[in-house]
């Protein structure tokens, strides 16, 4: 009886190529796909190896948005080689190589989905600060000023909020900072600049998320308005290519300004919006960097759920 022609499994063939050529995140994603394991199962297997890694971190690793670097993370990678039945050192070897990027030296833009997936981390960190979803207040205005340093890095930002309480007893706000890939939240600093003081701070190294409690020093009554300002010093990652702000609910005016160091001016800038993970980026509009101020800005009179951002290109 003639034998049927055997065809290689496409997933296995892709995995073999990825393990040989990399980069790390493509090989990891191919290995997980080839084994048919959802990330929750991968996390479960890791816990049985005595390694704790969040589903969000695993998702970031296979997207290329984060690279495992800490000793605990590298231990997880070695465990993944065993769990996914890969040759020893196959993933570790790819991690040792320089990360590849979409345009040679430009990383792929952070996807809307990656921002949404960071919500798991945000929920956990906010829960540690006993923070309810809207904090009992509505944002009437939010003006954000981002600084790009001489190394093209996200040096830091300042945010000024105007809020109105919709219940009695509101006395604080929880700020969120999402650093660029490769950032070090431990080395960031939170500064209470006006009408607030810094309370508890929590962070997640794998996702680059930092949350900080800002205490008003007074209790607002329903209908009261309040203005406060704070800053984040970052400067811990490589070259930055965009700044994105995600809104989970409708709100008032949002203004975003990005100012560049005189020694690091971009070649081009544009604004964009995106209102669902499945939707493409839209609302693209070129922005000219003002010569005397080295800055660009966008203003949204009323925000709706989704993202608003500014992206730029370096020569």
mmCIF file of C-alpha atoms in Angstrom:
data_model
loop_
_atom_site.group_PDB
_atom_site.id
_atom_site.type_symbol
_atom_site.label_atom_id
_atom_site.label_comp_id
_atom_site.label_asym_id
_atom_site.label_seq_id
_atom_site.Cartn_x
_atom_site.Cartn_y
_atom_site.Cartn_z
ATOM 1 C CA UNK A 1 0.000 0.000 0.000
ATOM 2 C CA UNK A 2 1.548 3.372 -0.965
ATOM 3 C CA UNK A 3 2.421 5.688 1.885
ATOM 4 C CA UNK A 4 0.901 9.174 2.045
ATOM 5 C CA UNK A 5 3.354 11.995 1.484
ATOM 6 C CA UNK A 6 4.338 13.565 4.803
ATOM 7 C CA UNK A 7 4.388 17.344 4.993
ATOM 8 C CA UNK A 8 6.209 19.149 7.792
ATOM 9 C CA UNK A 9 4.019 20.864 10.348
ATOM 10 C CA UNK A 10 4.070 24.601 9.435
ATOM 11 C CA UNK A 11 4.227 25.595 13.111
ATOM 12 C CA UNK A 12 7.219 23.303 13.699
ATOM 13 C CA UNK A 13 8.959 24.599 10.582
ATOM 14 C CA UNK A 14 8.424 28.188 11.710
ATOM 15 C CA UNK A 15 9.775 27.322 15.160
ATOM 16 C CA UNK A 16 12.887 25.720 13.698
ATOM 17 C CA UNK A 17 13.581 28.819 11.609
ATOM 18 C CA UNK A 18 12.911 31.179 14.518
ATOM 19 C CA UNK A 19 15.223 29.271 16.874
ATOM 20 C CA UNK A 20 17.964 29.421 14.270
ATOM 21 C CA UNK A 21 17.594 33.047 13.208
ATOM 22 C CA UNK A 22 15.670 34.793 15.988
ATOM 23 C CA UNK A 23 14.845 37.297 17.232
ATOM 24 C CA UNK A 24 13.972 36.133 20.739
ATOM 25 C CA UNK A 25 10.332 37.232 20.798
ATOM 26 C CA UNK A 26 9.564 35.569 17.451
ATOM 27 C CA UNK A 27 11.137 32.302 18.641
ATOM 28 C CA UNK A 28 9.220 32.400 21.922
ATOM 29 C CA UNK A 29 5.925 33.087 20.152
ATOM 30 C CA UNK A 30 6.580 30.290 17.643
ATOM 31 C CA UNK A 31 7.405 27.843 20.449
ATOM 32 C CA UNK A 32 4.231 28.641 22.373
ATOM 33 C CA UNK A 33 2.178 28.317 19.176
ATOM 34 C CA UNK A 34 3.828 25.023 18.213
ATOM 35 C CA UNK A 35 3.046 23.525 21.620
ATOM 36 C CA UNK A 36 -0.530 24.821 21.551
ATOM 37 C CA UNK A 37 -0.348 26.309 25.034
ATOM 38 C CA UNK A 38 -2.339 29.392 26.088
ATOM 39 C CA UNK A 39 -0.361 31.869 28.167
ATOM 40 C CA UNK A 40 -2.305 30.947 31.304
ATOM 41 C CA UNK A 41 -1.069 27.349 30.963
ATOM 42 C CA UNK A 42 2.478 28.529 30.363
ATOM 43 C CA UNK A 43 2.234 30.608 33.537
ATOM 44 C CA UNK A 44 0.911 27.556 35.424
ATOM 45 C CA UNK A 45 3.821 25.403 34.245
ATOM 46 C CA UNK A 46 6.282 28.123 35.268
ATOM 47 C CA UNK A 47 4.787 28.265 38.762
ATOM 48 C CA UNK A 48 5.329 24.502 39.052
ATOM 49 C CA UNK A 49 8.991 25.204 38.299
ATOM 50 C CA UNK A 50 9.024 27.715 41.152
ATOM 51 C CA UNK A 51 9.055 30.736 38.832
ATOM 52 C CA UNK A 52 6.463 33.511 39.077
ATOM 53 C CA UNK A 53 5.790 35.430 35.851
ATOM 54 C CA UNK A 54 2.581 37.280 34.996
ATOM 55 C CA UNK A 55 0.564 36.574 31.869
ATOM 56 C CA UNK A 56 1.049 40.225 30.869
ATOM 57 C CA UNK A 57 4.839 39.827 31.063
ATOM 58 C CA UNK A 58 4.723 36.683 28.930
ATOM 59 C CA UNK A 59 2.590 38.526 26.399
ATOM 60 C CA UNK A 60 5.058 41.431 26.317
ATOM 61 C CA UNK A 61 7.979 39.033 25.849
ATOM 62 C CA UNK A 62 6.418 37.312 22.839
ATOM 63 C CA UNK A 63 5.416 40.666 21.291
ATOM 64 C CA UNK A 64 8.910 42.111 21.628
ATOM 65 C CA UNK A 65 7.645 44.984 23.776
ATOM 66 C CA UNK A 66 9.875 43.822 26.661
ATOM 67 C CA UNK A 67 12.959 41.606 26.896
ATOM 68 C CA UNK A 68 13.576 39.533 30.049
ATOM 69 C CA UNK A 69 16.724 40.906 31.647
ATOM 70 C CA UNK A 70 16.581 40.454 35.419
ATOM 71 C CA UNK A 71 17.978 37.249 37.008
ATOM 72 C CA UNK A 72 14.463 36.060 37.904
ATOM 73 C CA UNK A 73 13.323 36.634 34.324
ATOM 74 C CA UNK A 74 16.303 34.768 32.890
ATOM 75 C CA UNK A 75 15.502 31.864 35.202
ATOM 76 C CA UNK A 76 11.998 31.910 33.724
ATOM 77 C CA UNK A 77 13.447 31.761 30.192
ATOM 78 C CA UNK A 78 15.484 28.669 31.088
ATOM 79 C CA UNK A 79 12.344 27.087 32.533
ATOM 80 C CA UNK A 80 10.472 27.963 29.328
ATOM 81 C CA UNK A 81 13.059 26.048 27.306
ATOM 82 C CA UNK A 82 12.198 22.940 29.316
ATOM 83 C CA UNK A 83 8.427 23.524 29.347
ATOM 84 C CA UNK A 84 8.299 24.154 25.592
ATOM 85 C CA UNK A 85 10.675 21.234 24.882
ATOM 86 C CA UNK A 86 13.347 23.397 23.272
ATOM 87 C CA UNK A 87 17.091 22.751 23.010
ATOM 88 C CA UNK A 88 19.001 23.952 26.050
ATOM 89 C CA UNK A 89 20.227 27.560 25.766
ATOM 90 C CA UNK A 90 18.237 28.104 22.538
ATOM 91 C CA UNK A 91 16.232 31.053 23.896
ATOM 92 C CA UNK A 92 19.007 32.326 26.168
ATOM 93 C CA UNK A 93 21.325 32.489 23.143
ATOM 94 C CA UNK A 94 18.843 34.672 21.256
ATOM 95 C CA UNK A 95 18.510 36.974 24.267
ATOM 96 C CA UNK A 96 22.261 37.529 24.232
ATOM 97 C CA UNK A 97 22.040 38.868 20.686
ATOM 98 C CA UNK A 98 21.225 42.507 19.973
ATOM 99 C CA UNK A 99 17.462 42.999 19.692
ATOM 100 C CA UNK A 100 16.219 43.493 16.140
ATOM 101 C CA UNK A 101 13.895 46.348 15.352
ATOM 102 C CA UNK A 102 11.416 47.165 12.649
ATOM 103 C CA UNK A 103 13.522 49.738 10.770
ATOM 104 C CA UNK A 104 17.049 48.907 11.803
ATOM 105 C CA UNK A 105 17.206 51.195 14.830
ATOM 106 C CA UNK A 106 13.523 51.982 15.253
ATOM 107 C CA UNK A 107 11.394 49.696 17.441
ATOM 108 C CA UNK A 108 7.884 48.819 16.338
ATOM 109 C CA UNK A 109 5.328 51.218 17.826
ATOM 110 C CA UNK A 110 3.652 50.093 21.013
ATOM 111 C CA UNK A 111 0.387 48.488 19.997
ATOM 112 C CA UNK A 112 -3.002 49.457 21.396
ATOM 113 C CA UNK A 113 -3.377 45.833 22.444
ATOM 114 C CA UNK A 114 -0.172 45.955 24.508
ATOM 115 C CA UNK A 115 -1.527 48.987 26.343
ATOM 116 C CA UNK A 116 -4.773 47.163 27.036
ATOM 117 C CA UNK A 117 -2.937 44.055 28.226
ATOM 118 C CA UNK A 118 -1.013 46.193 30.721
ATOM 119 C CA UNK A 119 -4.404 46.741 32.362
ATOM 120 C CA UNK A 120 -3.926 43.496 34.299
ATOM 121 C CA UNK A 121 -0.786 44.933 35.838
ATOM 122 C CA UNK A 122 -2.477 48.283 36.470
ATOM 123 C CA UNK A 123 -5.427 46.604 38.154
ATOM 124 C CA UNK A 124 -3.087 44.742 40.486
ATOM 125 C CA UNK A 125 -0.976 47.788 41.357
ATOM 126 C CA UNK A 126 -4.030 49.996 41.856
ATOM 127 C CA UNK A 127 -5.611 47.358 44.074
ATOM 128 C CA UNK A 128 -2.524 47.517 46.285
ATOM 129 C CA UNK A 129 -3.317 51.224 46.734
ATOM 130 C CA UNK A 130 -7.058 50.571 47.331
ATOM 131 C CA UNK A 131 -7.948 52.646 44.266
ATOM 132 C CA UNK A 132 -11.417 52.458 42.717
ATOM 133 C CA UNK A 133 -11.769 52.857 38.903
ATOM 134 C CA UNK A 134 -12.474 56.609 38.646
ATOM 135 C CA UNK A 135 -11.432 57.626 42.134
ATOM 136 C CA UNK A 136 -14.727 59.432 42.677
ATOM 137 C CA UNK A 137 -13.812 62.274 40.328
ATOM 138 C CA UNK A 138 -14.175 63.411 36.725
ATOM 139 C CA UNK A 139 -11.303 64.920 34.747
ATOM 140 C CA UNK A 140 -12.248 68.337 33.370
ATOM 141 C CA UNK A 141 -8.821 69.078 31.929
ATOM 142 C CA UNK A 142 -5.468 67.317 31.625
ATOM 143 C CA UNK A 143 -2.388 69.072 30.266
ATOM 144 C CA UNK A 144 0.652 66.854 29.782
ATOM 145 C CA UNK A 145 4.187 68.021 28.944
ATOM 146 C CA UNK A 146 6.706 65.404 27.811
ATOM 147 C CA UNK A 147 10.471 66.024 27.653
ATOM 148 C CA UNK A 148 12.759 64.185 25.216
ATOM 149 C CA UNK A 149 16.411 64.388 26.254
ATOM 150 C CA UNK A 150 19.707 64.722 24.427
ATOM 151 C CA UNK A 151 20.016 60.935 24.086
ATOM 152 C CA UNK A 152 16.569 60.899 22.416
ATOM 153 C CA UNK A 153 15.210 59.291 25.575
ATOM 154 C CA UNK A 154 11.932 59.929 27.381
ATOM 155 C CA UNK A 155 13.504 62.143 30.029
ATOM 156 C CA UNK A 156 10.299 62.786 31.944
ATOM 157 C CA UNK A 157 6.935 64.459 31.945
ATOM 158 C CA UNK A 158 4.697 66.796 33.920
ATOM 159 C CA UNK A 159 0.927 66.508 34.229
ATOM 160 C CA UNK A 160 -1.561 69.114 35.394
ATOM 161 C CA UNK A 161 -5.082 67.895 36.202
ATOM 162 C CA UNK A 162 -8.311 69.752 36.831
ATOM 163 C CA UNK A 163 -10.848 67.404 38.418
ATOM 164 C CA UNK A 164 -14.339 67.590 39.901
ATOM 165 C CA UNK A 165 -15.480 65.245 42.667
ATOM 166 C CA UNK A 166 -18.767 63.425 42.140
ATOM 167 C CA UNK A 167 -18.898 62.068 45.692
ATOM 168 C CA UNK A 168 -17.856 63.257 49.130
ATOM 169 C CA UNK A 169 -14.494 62.358 50.643
ATOM 170 C CA UNK A 170 -12.218 62.358 47.583
ATOM 171 C CA UNK A 171 -8.704 63.043 48.874
ATOM 172 C CA UNK A 172 -6.199 61.561 46.415
ATOM 173 C CA UNK A 173 -5.355 60.575 42.842
ATOM 174 C CA UNK A 174 -3.336 57.635 41.521
ATOM 175 C CA UNK A 175 -1.013 58.585 38.653
ATOM 176 C CA UNK A 176 0.208 56.060 36.075
ATOM 177 C CA UNK A 177 3.469 56.156 34.108
ATOM 178 C CA UNK A 178 4.189 53.599 31.366
ATOM 179 C CA UNK A 179 7.858 53.757 30.405
ATOM 180 C CA UNK A 180 9.412 52.893 27.058
ATOM 181 C CA UNK A 181 10.666 49.335 26.344
ATOM 182 C CA UNK A 182 13.761 48.580 28.397
ATOM 183 C CA UNK A 183 13.010 51.189 31.066
ATOM 184 C CA UNK A 184 13.881 50.722 34.748
ATOM 185 C CA UNK A 185 10.977 51.795 36.995
ATOM 186 C CA UNK A 186 13.185 51.433 40.101
ATOM 187 C CA UNK A 187 15.275 54.381 38.889
ATOM 188 C CA UNK A 188 12.327 56.676 38.137
ATOM 189 C CA UNK A 189 11.224 59.419 40.535
ATOM 190 C CA UNK A 190 7.826 60.946 41.295
ATOM 191 C CA UNK A 191 7.580 64.666 42.125
ATOM 192 C CA UNK A 192 4.534 66.312 43.708
ATOM 193 C CA UNK A 193 4.692 69.840 42.252
ATOM 194 C CA UNK A 194 1.496 71.638 43.223
ATOM 195 C CA UNK A 195 -1.413 71.044 45.632
ATOM 196 C CA UNK A 196 -0.431 67.453 46.431
ATOM 197 C CA UNK A 197 2.220 65.290 48.053
ATOM 198 C CA UNK A 198 3.547 61.867 47.107
ATOM 199 C CA UNK A 199 2.139 58.857 48.941
ATOM 200 C CA UNK A 200 2.727 55.187 48.169
ATOM 201 C CA UNK A 201 4.449 54.131 44.943
ATOM 202 C CA UNK A 202 4.167 50.728 43.265
ATOM 203 C CA UNK A 203 5.873 49.419 40.114
ATOM 204 C CA UNK A 204 6.162 46.444 37.792
ATOM 205 C CA UNK A 205 9.590 45.933 36.256
ATOM 206 C CA UNK A 206 8.553 43.625 33.428
ATOM 207 C CA UNK A 207 5.906 45.945 31.969
ATOM 208 C CA UNK A 208 7.624 49.212 32.902
ATOM 209 C CA UNK A 209 4.529 50.473 34.724
ATOM 210 C CA UNK A 210 4.731 52.753 37.759
ATOM 211 C CA UNK A 211 1.758 54.003 39.790
ATOM 212 C CA UNK A 212 1.974 56.706 42.437
ATOM 213 C CA UNK A 213 -0.481 57.968 45.015
ATOM 214 C CA UNK A 214 -0.867 61.763 45.126
ATOM 215 C CA UNK A 215 -2.457 63.021 48.339
ATOM 216 C CA UNK A 216 -4.478 66.247 48.214
ATOM 217 C CA UNK A 217 -4.244 67.113 51.897
ATOM 218 C CA UNK A 218 -7.967 67.889 51.927
ATOM 219 C CA UNK A 219 -11.240 66.031 51.422
ATOM 220 C CA UNK A 220 -13.373 67.216 48.517
ATOM 221 C CA UNK A 221 -17.138 67.352 48.672
ATOM 222 C CA UNK A 222 -19.290 66.321 45.732
ATOM 223 C CA UNK A 223 -19.138 69.092 43.117
ATOM 224 C CA UNK A 224 -15.834 70.540 44.371
ATOM 225 C CA UNK A 225 -13.104 71.148 41.786
ATOM 226 C CA UNK A 226 -9.396 70.706 42.412
ATOM 227 C CA UNK A 227 -6.191 71.442 40.491
ATOM 228 C CA UNK A 228 -2.924 69.590 41.063
ATOM 229 C CA UNK A 229 0.353 69.018 39.249
ATOM 230 C CA UNK A 230 3.013 66.324 39.426
ATOM 231 C CA UNK A 231 6.025 65.107 37.464
ATOM 232 C CA UNK A 232 7.856 61.881 36.643
ATOM 233 C CA UNK A 233 11.610 61.719 36.035
ATOM 234 C CA UNK A 234 12.400 58.791 33.746
ATOM 235 C CA UNK A 235 15.373 58.779 31.345
ATOM 236 C CA UNK A 236 15.965 55.052 31.903
ATOM 237 C CA UNK A 237 15.311 53.622 28.413
ATOM 238 C CA UNK A 238 16.786 54.048 24.937
ATOM 239 C CA UNK A 239 15.624 56.253 22.090
ATOM 240 C CA UNK A 240 11.945 57.151 22.299
ATOM 241 C CA UNK A 241 9.756 57.284 19.204
ATOM 242 C CA UNK A 242 6.281 58.127 20.459
ATOM 243 C CA UNK A 243 4.203 59.079 23.464
ATOM 244 C CA UNK A 244 0.741 57.574 23.842
ATOM 245 C CA UNK A 245 -1.972 58.284 26.401
ATOM 246 C CA UNK A 246 -4.816 55.808 26.822
ATOM 247 C CA UNK A 247 -8.239 56.894 28.077
ATOM 248 C CA UNK A 248 -10.557 54.330 29.634
ATOM 249 C CA UNK A 249 -13.582 56.626 29.783
ATOM 250 C CA UNK A 250 -14.820 59.909 28.260
ATOM 251 C CA UNK A 251 -13.421 63.106 29.739
ATOM 252 C CA UNK A 252 -12.735 66.777 29.251
ATOM 253 C CA UNK A 253 -9.950 68.563 27.405
ATOM 254 C CA UNK A 254 -6.600 66.841 26.899
ATOM 255 C CA UNK A 255 -3.503 68.679 25.694
ATOM 256 C CA UNK A 256 -0.227 66.883 24.980
ATOM 257 C CA UNK A 257 3.034 68.728 24.309
ATOM 258 C CA UNK A 258 6.327 67.045 23.439
ATOM 259 C CA UNK A 259 9.469 69.179 23.779
ATOM 260 C CA UNK A 260 12.803 68.043 22.325
ATOM 261 C CA UNK A 261 16.331 68.788 23.498
ATOM 262 C CA UNK A 262 18.148 71.215 21.199
ATOM 263 C CA UNK A 263 20.735 68.528 20.393
ATOM 264 C CA UNK A 264 18.122 65.910 19.448
ATOM 265 C CA UNK A 265 15.511 67.293 17.075
ATOM 266 C CA UNK A 266 13.342 64.829 15.118
ATOM 267 C CA UNK A 267 13.085 64.744 11.329
ATOM 268 C CA UNK A 268 9.295 64.391 11.306
ATOM 269 C CA UNK A 269 6.383 64.323 13.764
ATOM 270 C CA UNK A 270 2.726 63.387 13.502
ATOM 271 C CA UNK A 271 -0.289 62.943 15.733
ATOM 272 C CA UNK A 272 -2.617 59.931 15.724
ATOM 273 C CA UNK A 273 -5.624 58.389 17.463
ATOM 274 C CA UNK A 274 -6.879 54.830 17.887
ATOM 275 C CA UNK A 275 -10.173 53.839 19.452
ATOM 276 C CA UNK A 276 -10.138 50.031 19.601
ATOM 277 C CA UNK A 277 -7.575 47.201 19.468
ATOM 278 C CA UNK A 278 -8.950 46.049 16.100
ATOM 279 C CA UNK A 279 -8.970 49.508 14.516
ATOM 280 C CA UNK A 280 -5.954 50.917 12.688
ATOM 281 C CA UNK A 281 -4.345 54.121 13.833
ATOM 282 C CA UNK A 282 -6.269 57.055 12.399
ATOM 283 C CA UNK A 283 -6.384 60.841 12.507
ATOM 284 C CA UNK A 284 -2.788 61.114 11.317
ATOM 285 C CA UNK A 285 -1.703 64.714 10.917
ATOM 286 C CA UNK A 286 1.812 66.011 10.376
ATOM 287 C CA UNK A 287 3.115 68.340 13.083
ATOM 288 C CA UNK A 288 5.828 70.928 12.520
ATOM 289 C CA UNK A 289 8.382 71.396 15.300
ATOM 290 C CA UNK A 290 8.339 75.055 16.310
ATOM 291 C CA UNK A 291 11.862 76.449 15.936
ATOM 292 C CA UNK A 292 12.125 78.646 19.035
ATOM 293 C CA UNK A 293 10.429 76.182 21.400
ATOM 294 C CA UNK A 294 11.461 72.808 19.859
ATOM 295 C CA UNK A 295 8.019 71.388 20.576
ATOM 296 C CA UNK A 296 4.836 69.989 19.038
ATOM 297 C CA UNK A 297 1.410 69.603 20.599
ATOM 298 C CA UNK A 298 -2.125 68.305 20.129
ATOM 299 C CA UNK A 299 -5.371 69.341 21.822
ATOM 300 C CA UNK A 300 -8.469 67.159 22.130
ATOM 301 C CA UNK A 301 -11.459 69.266 23.304
ATOM 302 C CA UNK A 302 -13.234 66.188 24.671
ATOM 303 C CA UNK A 303 -11.607 62.763 24.908
ATOM 304 C CA UNK A 304 -13.323 59.440 24.377
ATOM 305 C CA UNK A 305 -12.107 55.915 25.213
ATOM 306 C CA UNK A 306 -9.040 55.036 23.175
ATOM 307 C CA UNK A 307 -5.574 56.463 22.657
ATOM 308 C CA UNK A 308 -4.156 59.817 21.593
ATOM 309 C CA UNK A 309 -0.492 60.144 20.772
ATOM 310 C CA UNK A 310 2.383 61.867 19.023
ATOM 311 C CA UNK A 311 5.037 59.917 17.098
ATOM 312 C CA UNK A 312 8.317 61.131 15.632
ATOM 313 C CA UNK A 313 11.147 59.882 13.436
ATOM 314 C CA UNK A 314 14.862 60.402 13.848
ATOM 315 C CA UNK A 315 17.293 60.869 10.963
#
